[in-house]
Coordinates of C-alpha atoms in Angstrom, one line a residue:
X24 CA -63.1 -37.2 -16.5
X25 CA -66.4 -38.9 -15.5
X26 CA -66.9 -40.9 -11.9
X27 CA -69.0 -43.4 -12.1
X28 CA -71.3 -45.5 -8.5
X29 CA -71.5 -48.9 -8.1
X30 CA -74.6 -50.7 -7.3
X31 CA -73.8 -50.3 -3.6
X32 CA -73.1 -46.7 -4.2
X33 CA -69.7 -45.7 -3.8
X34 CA -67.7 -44.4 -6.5
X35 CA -65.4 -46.6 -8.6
X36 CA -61.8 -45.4 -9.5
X37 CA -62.1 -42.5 -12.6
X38 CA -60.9 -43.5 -15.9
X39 CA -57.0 -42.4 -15.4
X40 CA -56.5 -44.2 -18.9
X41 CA -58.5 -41.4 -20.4
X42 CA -56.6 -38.7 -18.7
X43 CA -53.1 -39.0 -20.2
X44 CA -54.0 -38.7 -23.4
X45 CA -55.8 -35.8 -23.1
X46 CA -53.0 -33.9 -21.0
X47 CA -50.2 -35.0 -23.7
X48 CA -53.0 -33.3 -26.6
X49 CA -53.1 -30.5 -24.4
X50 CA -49.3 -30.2 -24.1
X51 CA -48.9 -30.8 -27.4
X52 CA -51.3 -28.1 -28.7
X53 CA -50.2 -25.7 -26.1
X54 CA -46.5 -25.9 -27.7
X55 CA -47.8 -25.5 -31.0
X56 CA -50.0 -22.3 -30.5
X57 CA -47.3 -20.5 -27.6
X58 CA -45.4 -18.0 -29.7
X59 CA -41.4 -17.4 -29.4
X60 CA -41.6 -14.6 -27.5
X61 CA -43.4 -15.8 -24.8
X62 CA -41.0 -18.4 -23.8
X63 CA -38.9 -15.6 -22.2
X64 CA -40.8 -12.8 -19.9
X65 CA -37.9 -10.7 -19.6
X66 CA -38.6 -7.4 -22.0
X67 CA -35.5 -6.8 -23.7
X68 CA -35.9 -2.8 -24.4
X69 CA -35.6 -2.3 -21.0
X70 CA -33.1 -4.6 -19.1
X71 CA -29.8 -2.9 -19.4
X72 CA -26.8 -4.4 -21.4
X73 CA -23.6 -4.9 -19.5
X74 CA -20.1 -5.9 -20.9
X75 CA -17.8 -7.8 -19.6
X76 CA -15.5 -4.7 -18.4
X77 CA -18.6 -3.7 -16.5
X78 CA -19.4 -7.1 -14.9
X79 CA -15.6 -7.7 -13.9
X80 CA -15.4 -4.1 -12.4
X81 CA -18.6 -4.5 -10.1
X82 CA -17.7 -8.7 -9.1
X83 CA -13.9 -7.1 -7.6
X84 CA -15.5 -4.3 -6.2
X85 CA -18.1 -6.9 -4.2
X86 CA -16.5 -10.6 -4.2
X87 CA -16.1 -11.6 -0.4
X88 CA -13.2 -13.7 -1.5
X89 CA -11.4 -11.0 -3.0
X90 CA -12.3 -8.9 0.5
X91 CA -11.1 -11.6 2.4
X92 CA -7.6 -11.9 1.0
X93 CA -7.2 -8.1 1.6
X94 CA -7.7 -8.9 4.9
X95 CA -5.0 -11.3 5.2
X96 CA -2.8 -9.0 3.7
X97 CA -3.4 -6.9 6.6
X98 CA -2.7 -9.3 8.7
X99 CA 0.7 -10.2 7.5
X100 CA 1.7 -6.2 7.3
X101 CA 1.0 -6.4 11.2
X102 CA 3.3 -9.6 12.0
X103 CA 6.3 -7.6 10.2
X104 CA 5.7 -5.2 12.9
X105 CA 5.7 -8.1 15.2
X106 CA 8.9 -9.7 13.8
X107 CA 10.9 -6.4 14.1
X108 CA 9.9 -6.1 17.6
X109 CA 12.7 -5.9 20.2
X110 CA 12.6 -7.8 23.3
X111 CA 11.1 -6.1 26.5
X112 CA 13.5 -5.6 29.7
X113 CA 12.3 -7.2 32.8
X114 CA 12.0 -5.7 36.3
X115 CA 11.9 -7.3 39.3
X116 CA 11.3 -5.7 42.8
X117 CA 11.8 -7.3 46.3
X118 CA 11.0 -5.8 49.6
X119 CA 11.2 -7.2 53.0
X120 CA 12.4 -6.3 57.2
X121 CA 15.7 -7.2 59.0
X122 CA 15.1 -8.0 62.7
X123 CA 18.3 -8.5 64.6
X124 CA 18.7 -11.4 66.9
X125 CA 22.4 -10.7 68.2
X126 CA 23.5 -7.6 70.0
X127 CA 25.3 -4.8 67.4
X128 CA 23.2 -5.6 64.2
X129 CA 21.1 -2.8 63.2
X130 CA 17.4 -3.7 62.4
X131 CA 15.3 -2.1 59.4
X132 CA 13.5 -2.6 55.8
X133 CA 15.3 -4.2 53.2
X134 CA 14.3 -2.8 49.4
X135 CA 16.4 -5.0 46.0
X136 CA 15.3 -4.4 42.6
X137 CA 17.1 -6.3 39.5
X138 CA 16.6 -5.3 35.9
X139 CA 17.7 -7.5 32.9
X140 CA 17.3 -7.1 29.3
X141 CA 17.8 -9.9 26.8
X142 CA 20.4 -9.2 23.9
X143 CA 18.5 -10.7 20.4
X144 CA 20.6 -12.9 18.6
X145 CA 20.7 -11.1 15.3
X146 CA 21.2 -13.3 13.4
X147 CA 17.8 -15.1 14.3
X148 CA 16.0 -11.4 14.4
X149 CA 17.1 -11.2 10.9
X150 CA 15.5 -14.5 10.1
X151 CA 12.5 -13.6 11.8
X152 CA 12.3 -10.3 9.9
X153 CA 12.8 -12.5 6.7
X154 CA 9.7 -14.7 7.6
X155 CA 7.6 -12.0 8.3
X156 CA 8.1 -10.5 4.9
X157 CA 8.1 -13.5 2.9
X158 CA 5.1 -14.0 4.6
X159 CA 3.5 -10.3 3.6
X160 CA 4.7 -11.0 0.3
X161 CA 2.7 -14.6 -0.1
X162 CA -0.5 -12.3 1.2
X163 CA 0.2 -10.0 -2.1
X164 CA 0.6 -12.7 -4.1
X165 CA -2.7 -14.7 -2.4
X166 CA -4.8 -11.7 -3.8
X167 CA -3.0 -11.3 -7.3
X168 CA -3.8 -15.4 -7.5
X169 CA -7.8 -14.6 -6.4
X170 CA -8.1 -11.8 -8.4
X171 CA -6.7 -14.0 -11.4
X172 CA -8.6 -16.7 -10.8
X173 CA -12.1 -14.5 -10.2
X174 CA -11.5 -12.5 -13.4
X175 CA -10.7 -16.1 -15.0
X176 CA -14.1 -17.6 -13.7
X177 CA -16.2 -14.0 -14.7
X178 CA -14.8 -14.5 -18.3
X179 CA -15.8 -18.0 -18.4
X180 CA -19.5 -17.4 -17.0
X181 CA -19.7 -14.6 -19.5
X182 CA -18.5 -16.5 -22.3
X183 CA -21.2 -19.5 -21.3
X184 CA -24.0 -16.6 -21.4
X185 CA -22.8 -15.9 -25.0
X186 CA -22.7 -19.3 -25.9
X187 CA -26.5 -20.2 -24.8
X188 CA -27.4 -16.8 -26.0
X189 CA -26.2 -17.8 -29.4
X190 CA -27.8 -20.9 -29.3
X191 CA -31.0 -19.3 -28.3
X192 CA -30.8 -17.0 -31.1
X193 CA -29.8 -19.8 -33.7
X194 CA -33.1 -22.0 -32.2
X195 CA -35.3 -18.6 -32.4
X196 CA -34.3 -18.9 -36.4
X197 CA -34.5 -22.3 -36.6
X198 CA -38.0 -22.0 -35.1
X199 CA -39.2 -19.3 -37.2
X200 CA -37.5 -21.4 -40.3
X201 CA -39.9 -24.1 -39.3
X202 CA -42.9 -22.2 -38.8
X203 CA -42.8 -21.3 -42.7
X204 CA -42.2 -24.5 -43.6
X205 CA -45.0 -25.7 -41.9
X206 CA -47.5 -23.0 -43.1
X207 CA -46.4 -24.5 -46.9
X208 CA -46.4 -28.1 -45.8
X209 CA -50.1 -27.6 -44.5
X210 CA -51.5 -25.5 -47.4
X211 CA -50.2 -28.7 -49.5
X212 CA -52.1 -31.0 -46.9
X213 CA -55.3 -29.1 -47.5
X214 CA -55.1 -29.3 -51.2
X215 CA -54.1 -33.1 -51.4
X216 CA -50.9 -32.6 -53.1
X217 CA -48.9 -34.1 -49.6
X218 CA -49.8 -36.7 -46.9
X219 CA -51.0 -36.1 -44.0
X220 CA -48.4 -37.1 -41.9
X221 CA -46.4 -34.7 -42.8
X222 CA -47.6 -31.9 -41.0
X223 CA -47.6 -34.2 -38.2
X224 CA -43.8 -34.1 -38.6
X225 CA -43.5 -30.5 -39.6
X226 CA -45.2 -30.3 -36.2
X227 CA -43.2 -32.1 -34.0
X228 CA -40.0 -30.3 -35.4
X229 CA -41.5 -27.2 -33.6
X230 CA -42.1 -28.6 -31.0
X231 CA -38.6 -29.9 -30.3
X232 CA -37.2 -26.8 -31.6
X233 CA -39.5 -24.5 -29.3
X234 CA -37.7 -26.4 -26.6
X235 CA -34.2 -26.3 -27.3
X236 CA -34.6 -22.3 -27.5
X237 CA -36.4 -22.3 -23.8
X238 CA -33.3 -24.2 -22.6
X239 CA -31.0 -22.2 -24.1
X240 CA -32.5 -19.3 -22.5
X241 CA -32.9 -20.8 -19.7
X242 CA -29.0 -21.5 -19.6
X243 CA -28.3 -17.6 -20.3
X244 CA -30.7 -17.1 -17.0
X245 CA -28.3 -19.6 -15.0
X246 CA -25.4 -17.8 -16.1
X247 CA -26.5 -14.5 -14.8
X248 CA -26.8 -15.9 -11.8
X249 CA -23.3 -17.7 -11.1
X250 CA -22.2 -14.1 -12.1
X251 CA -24.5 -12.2 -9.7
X252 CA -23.6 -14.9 -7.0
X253 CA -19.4 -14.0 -8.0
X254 CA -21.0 -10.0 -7.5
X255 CA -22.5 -11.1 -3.6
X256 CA -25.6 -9.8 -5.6
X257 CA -24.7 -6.0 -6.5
X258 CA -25.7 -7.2 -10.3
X259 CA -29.2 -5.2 -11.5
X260 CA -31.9 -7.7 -11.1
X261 CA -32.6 -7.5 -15.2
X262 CA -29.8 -7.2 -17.5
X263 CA -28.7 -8.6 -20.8
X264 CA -25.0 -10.3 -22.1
X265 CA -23.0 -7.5 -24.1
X266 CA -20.7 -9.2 -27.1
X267 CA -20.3 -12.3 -29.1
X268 CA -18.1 -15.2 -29.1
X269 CA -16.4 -13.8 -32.3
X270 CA -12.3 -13.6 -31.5
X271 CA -10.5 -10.8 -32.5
X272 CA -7.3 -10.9 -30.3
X273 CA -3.7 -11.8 -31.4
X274 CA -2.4 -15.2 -29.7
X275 CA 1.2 -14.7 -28.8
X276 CA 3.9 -17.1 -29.6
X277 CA 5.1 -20.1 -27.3
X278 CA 8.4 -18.7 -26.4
X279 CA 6.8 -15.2 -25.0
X280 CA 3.8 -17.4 -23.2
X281 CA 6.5 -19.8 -21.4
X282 CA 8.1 -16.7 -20.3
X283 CA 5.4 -14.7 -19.0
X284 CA 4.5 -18.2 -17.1
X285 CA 7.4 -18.1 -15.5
X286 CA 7.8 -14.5 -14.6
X287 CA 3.6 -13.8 -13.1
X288 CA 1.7 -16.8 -12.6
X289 CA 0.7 -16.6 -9.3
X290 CA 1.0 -20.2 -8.4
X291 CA 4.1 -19.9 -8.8
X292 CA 4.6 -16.9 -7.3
X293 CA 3.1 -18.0 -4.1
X294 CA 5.5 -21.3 -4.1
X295 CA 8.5 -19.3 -4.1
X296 CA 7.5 -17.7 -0.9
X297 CA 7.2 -20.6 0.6
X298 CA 10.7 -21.5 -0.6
X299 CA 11.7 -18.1 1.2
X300 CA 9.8 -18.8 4.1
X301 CA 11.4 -22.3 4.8
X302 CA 14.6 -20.7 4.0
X303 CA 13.9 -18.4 6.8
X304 CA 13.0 -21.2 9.0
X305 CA 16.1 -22.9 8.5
X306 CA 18.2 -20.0 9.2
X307 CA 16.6 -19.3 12.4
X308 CA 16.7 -22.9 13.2
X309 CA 20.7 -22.7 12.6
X310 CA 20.8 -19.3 14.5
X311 CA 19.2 -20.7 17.9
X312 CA 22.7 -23.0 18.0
X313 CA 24.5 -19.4 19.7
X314 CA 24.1 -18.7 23.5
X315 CA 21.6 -16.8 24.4
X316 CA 22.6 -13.6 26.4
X317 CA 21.0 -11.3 29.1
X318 CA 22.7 -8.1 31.0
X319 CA 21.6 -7.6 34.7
X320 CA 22.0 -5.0 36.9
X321 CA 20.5 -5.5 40.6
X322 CA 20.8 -3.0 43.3
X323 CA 20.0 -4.1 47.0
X324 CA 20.0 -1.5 50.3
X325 CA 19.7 -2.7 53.9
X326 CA 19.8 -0.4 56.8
X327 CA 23.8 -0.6 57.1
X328 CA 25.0 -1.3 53.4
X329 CA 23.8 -0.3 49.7
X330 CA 25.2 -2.9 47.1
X331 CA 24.8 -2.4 42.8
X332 CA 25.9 -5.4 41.1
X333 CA 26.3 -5.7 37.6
X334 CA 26.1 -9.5 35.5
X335 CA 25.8 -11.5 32.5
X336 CA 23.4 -14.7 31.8
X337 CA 24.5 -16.8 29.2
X338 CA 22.4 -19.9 28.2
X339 CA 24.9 -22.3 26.8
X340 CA 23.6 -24.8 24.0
X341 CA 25.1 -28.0 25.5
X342 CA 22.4 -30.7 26.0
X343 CA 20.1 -29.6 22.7
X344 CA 22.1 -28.9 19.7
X345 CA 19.0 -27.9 17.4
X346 CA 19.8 -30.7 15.4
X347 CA 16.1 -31.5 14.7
X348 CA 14.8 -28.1 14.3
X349 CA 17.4 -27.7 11.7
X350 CA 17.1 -31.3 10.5
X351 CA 13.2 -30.5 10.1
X352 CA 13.5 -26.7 8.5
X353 CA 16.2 -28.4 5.8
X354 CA 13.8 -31.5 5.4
X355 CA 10.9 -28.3 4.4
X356 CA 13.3 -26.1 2.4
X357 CA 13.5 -29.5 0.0
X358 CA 10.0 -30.2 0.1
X359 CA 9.6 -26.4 -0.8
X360 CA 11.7 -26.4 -3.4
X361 CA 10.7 -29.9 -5.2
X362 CA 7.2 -28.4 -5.7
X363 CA 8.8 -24.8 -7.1
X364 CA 10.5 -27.0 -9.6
X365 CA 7.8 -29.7 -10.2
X366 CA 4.8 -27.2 -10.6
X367 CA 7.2 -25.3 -13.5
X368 CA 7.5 -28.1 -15.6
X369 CA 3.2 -28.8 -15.0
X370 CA 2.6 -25.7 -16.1
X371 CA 5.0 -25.8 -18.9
X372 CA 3.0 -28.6 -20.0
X373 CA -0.5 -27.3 -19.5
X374 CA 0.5 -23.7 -21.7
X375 CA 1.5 -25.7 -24.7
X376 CA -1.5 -28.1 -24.3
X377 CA -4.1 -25.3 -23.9
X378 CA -1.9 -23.3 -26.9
X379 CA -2.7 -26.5 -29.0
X380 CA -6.2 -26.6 -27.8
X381 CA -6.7 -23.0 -29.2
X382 CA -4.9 -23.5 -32.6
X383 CA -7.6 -26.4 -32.9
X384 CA -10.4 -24.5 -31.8
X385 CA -9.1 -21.6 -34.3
X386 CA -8.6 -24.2 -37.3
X387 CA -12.2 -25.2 -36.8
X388 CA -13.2 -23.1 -36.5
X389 CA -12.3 -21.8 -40.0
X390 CA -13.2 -25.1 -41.7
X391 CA -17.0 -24.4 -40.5
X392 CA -17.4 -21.0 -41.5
X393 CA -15.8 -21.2 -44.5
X394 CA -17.2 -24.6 -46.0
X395 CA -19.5 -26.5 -43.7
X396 CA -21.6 -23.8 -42.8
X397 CA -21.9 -22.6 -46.9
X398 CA -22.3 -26.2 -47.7
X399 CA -25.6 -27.1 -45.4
X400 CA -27.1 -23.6 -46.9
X401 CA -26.8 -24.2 -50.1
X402 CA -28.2 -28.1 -49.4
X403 CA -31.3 -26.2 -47.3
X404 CA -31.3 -23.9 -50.2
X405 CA -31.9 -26.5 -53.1
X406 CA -33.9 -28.9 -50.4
X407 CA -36.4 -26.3 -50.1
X408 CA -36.9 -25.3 -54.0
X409 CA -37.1 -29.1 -54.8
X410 CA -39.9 -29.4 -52.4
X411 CA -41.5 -26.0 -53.8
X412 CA -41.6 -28.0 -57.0
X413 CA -42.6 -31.3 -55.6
X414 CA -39.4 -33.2 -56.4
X415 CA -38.6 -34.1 -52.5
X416 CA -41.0 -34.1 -49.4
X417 CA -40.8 -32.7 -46.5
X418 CA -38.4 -34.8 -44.7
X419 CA -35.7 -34.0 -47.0
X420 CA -36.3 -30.4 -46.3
X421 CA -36.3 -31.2 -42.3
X422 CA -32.8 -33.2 -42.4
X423 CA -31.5 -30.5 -44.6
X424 CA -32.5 -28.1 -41.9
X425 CA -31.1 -30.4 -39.1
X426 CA -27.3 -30.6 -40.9
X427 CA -27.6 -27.1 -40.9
X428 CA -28.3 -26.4 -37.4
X429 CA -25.7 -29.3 -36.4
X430 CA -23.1 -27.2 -38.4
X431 CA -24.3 -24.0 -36.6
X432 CA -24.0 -25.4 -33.2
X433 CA -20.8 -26.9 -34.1
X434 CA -19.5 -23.8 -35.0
X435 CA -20.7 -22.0 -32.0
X436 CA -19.1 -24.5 -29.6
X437 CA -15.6 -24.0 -31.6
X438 CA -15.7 -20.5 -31.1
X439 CA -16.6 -20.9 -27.0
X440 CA -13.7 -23.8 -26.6
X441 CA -11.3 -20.6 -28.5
X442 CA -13.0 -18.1 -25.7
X443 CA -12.5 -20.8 -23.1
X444 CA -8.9 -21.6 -24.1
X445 CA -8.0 -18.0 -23.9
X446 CA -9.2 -17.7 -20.3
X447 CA -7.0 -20.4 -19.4
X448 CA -4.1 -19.0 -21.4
X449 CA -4.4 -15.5 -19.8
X450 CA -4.7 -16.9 -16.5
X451 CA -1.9 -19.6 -16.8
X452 CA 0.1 -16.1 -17.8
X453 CA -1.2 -14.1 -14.8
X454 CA -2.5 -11.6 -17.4
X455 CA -5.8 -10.5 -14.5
X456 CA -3.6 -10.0 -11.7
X457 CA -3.7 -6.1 -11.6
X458 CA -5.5 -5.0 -14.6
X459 CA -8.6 -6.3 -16.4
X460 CA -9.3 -6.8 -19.7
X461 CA -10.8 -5.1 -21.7

């Protein structure tokens, strides 16, 4: 770019229209001459390869999450202790002088001390007892439903690695595919047996097929990181996706997977508690109706006399009957119980939706492999000889190589949506909540 003066002398504004033609040229010829390998820096002889076993192990050995729900687990085992607690005595302890003011009364200290205990309803103790375990019990079941849900979200990163890492793999082919292509499309050029522009094609396939394998790799990179970010960061700083997207696992039937629904998913789980929990509630509420009751014993001494008396304190429910306490805990037990029953029949539903998502996924993922994927060979196949012999040109070849690589990717999204469906499957079933897969 060239500045030019003015008669005056100052400099007019460059030639900007000049510029952007040169940078796209540059761009351009920059995507054609970078090789494959350079798109991605990370050498893959020496990151290490980790499987999925590996990667769940180290994210539930790390995950604050996880941490934090043992902690609240803790903290419910501690109110049990709490709830089983029996009420403290009280002590009381007076101490004054008697000075006499008539003739014949005998002056001195005067000492009283009174201790009462309150007798427990036991009827509410036991309902307190009841809460406090319902609520240790909702604490287990808080970390089966994070562990669930962490394994659940680990497989799916995992399984979105795989995917962009067989897209990359299937642009790295489709790339070198192109490259030959182009090498015979250009010694045609040279010899004047094809136009001109079709290099010019053959070259901005590349181009566009260069990219699509940066962003796939690019998409593995993002992956790792959600997983490392799961991990708090214990992941190694280079490291490389172990497996494929290929299923090999027996689907159970719908009868068994509505069943294990019912019996371990942890949302579930965790609603029943709250069912026992406001049952609880509503029997302490109904216990609190009884009078409460609390011994004394009180003991005075005076310089003349020493007096023990022994007494009962009995608070009788006569002005508050409890009736909203009761009204209120019956009101929650309903409440409790309406989303139990509710949330069964959701997730009734969402089994035998993500069942039918699978069996699609699964049929088609057998109607690519076994004919689509053949078919758009075979047309590449005889797309490529006919051009060999000059019968087509290269754009035949190109949109025979395009079908094909729509197939591919088709094929390799059918086979994630079956990964992703299983995920969802295993954790509508609580299959992660104490062991991992393998």
């Amino acid at each position: 770019m060239r500045l030019s003066t003015s008669a005056n002398g100052q400099a007019k504004r460059p030639s900007w229209h000049w510029a952007w033609p040169l940078t796209l040229l540059m761009h351009s010829a920059l995507a054609q001459t970078t090789p494959p390998a350079a798109i991605n820096p990370i050498n893959p002889a020496t990151a290490p390869e980790l499987a999925q076993a590996q990667i769940i192990a180290t994210v539930l050995e790390h995950n604050p999450q996880l941490r934090a729900a043992q902690s609240a687990l803790d903290a419910a085992k501690s109110g049990i202790q709490t709830a089983r607690a029996l009420p403290n005595p009280r002590f009381d302890w007076t101490q004054g002088h008697n000075t006499a003011r008539i003739p014949g009364v005998t002056s001195g200290a005067l000492r009283s001390w009174t201790l009462s205990q309150p007798i427990e309803n036991p009827y509410g103790r036991q309902a307190r007892i009841d809460f406090a375990n319902a609520s240790e019990l909702e604490g287990k079941h808080l970390i089966g439903q994070t562990r669930n849900g962490l394994v659940s979200q680990v497989r799916l990163f995992i399984y979105q690695g795989l995917l962009h890492q067989a897209q990359a793999t299937a642009a790295a082919d489709d790339v070198q595919l192109l490259e030959q292509v182009r090498e015979r499309v250009r010694i045609r050029v040279e010899s004047g047996e094809a136009a001109r522009y079709e290099i010019i094609k053959a070259d901005a396939e590349i181009i566009t097929a260069r990219e699509r394998l940066q962003t796939a790799r690019l998409m593995v990179e993002q992956s790792k990181i959600q997983l490392n970010q799961l991990a708090a960061g214990q992941l190694p700083a280079q490291w490389r996706l172990q497996g494929d997207l290929k299923d090999s696992q027996e689907l159970l039937d719908m009868a068994q997977l509505q069943q294990l629904m019912l019996k371990h998913n942890t949302e579930l789980s965790l609603l029943q508690t709250d069912v026992n929990k406001a049952q609880a509630q509503l029997r302490s509420a109904e216990s609190s109706r009884w009078p409460g009751v609390e011994l004394r014993y009180s003991q005075s001494r005076d310089p003349e006399f020493r007096q023990g008396q022994w007494g009962v304190g009995v608070q009788l429910p006569l002005l508050d009957r409890r009736s909203g306490p009761i009204a209120q805990a019956s009101a929650e037990l309903e409440r409790a119980q309406i989303r139990l029953e509710g949330r069964k029949a959701e997730l009734s539903q969402q089994v035998l939706l993500t069942w039918k998502s699978l069996e699609m996924a699964r049929l088609r993922i057998e109607a690519l492999s076994q004919g689509s994927v053949r078919e758009a060979e075979a047309a590449l196949r005889v797309a490529q000889a006919a051009y060999r012999f000059g019968e087509r040109g290269i754009l035949d070849v190109l949109d025979a190589q395009r079908v094909l690589r729509s197939v591919r990717a088709d094929l390799i999204q059918a086979r994630y949506q079956l990964q992703e469906a299983r995920v969802m499957l295993d954790q509508l079933i609580g299959q992660n909540i104490e062991h991992t897969p393998s």
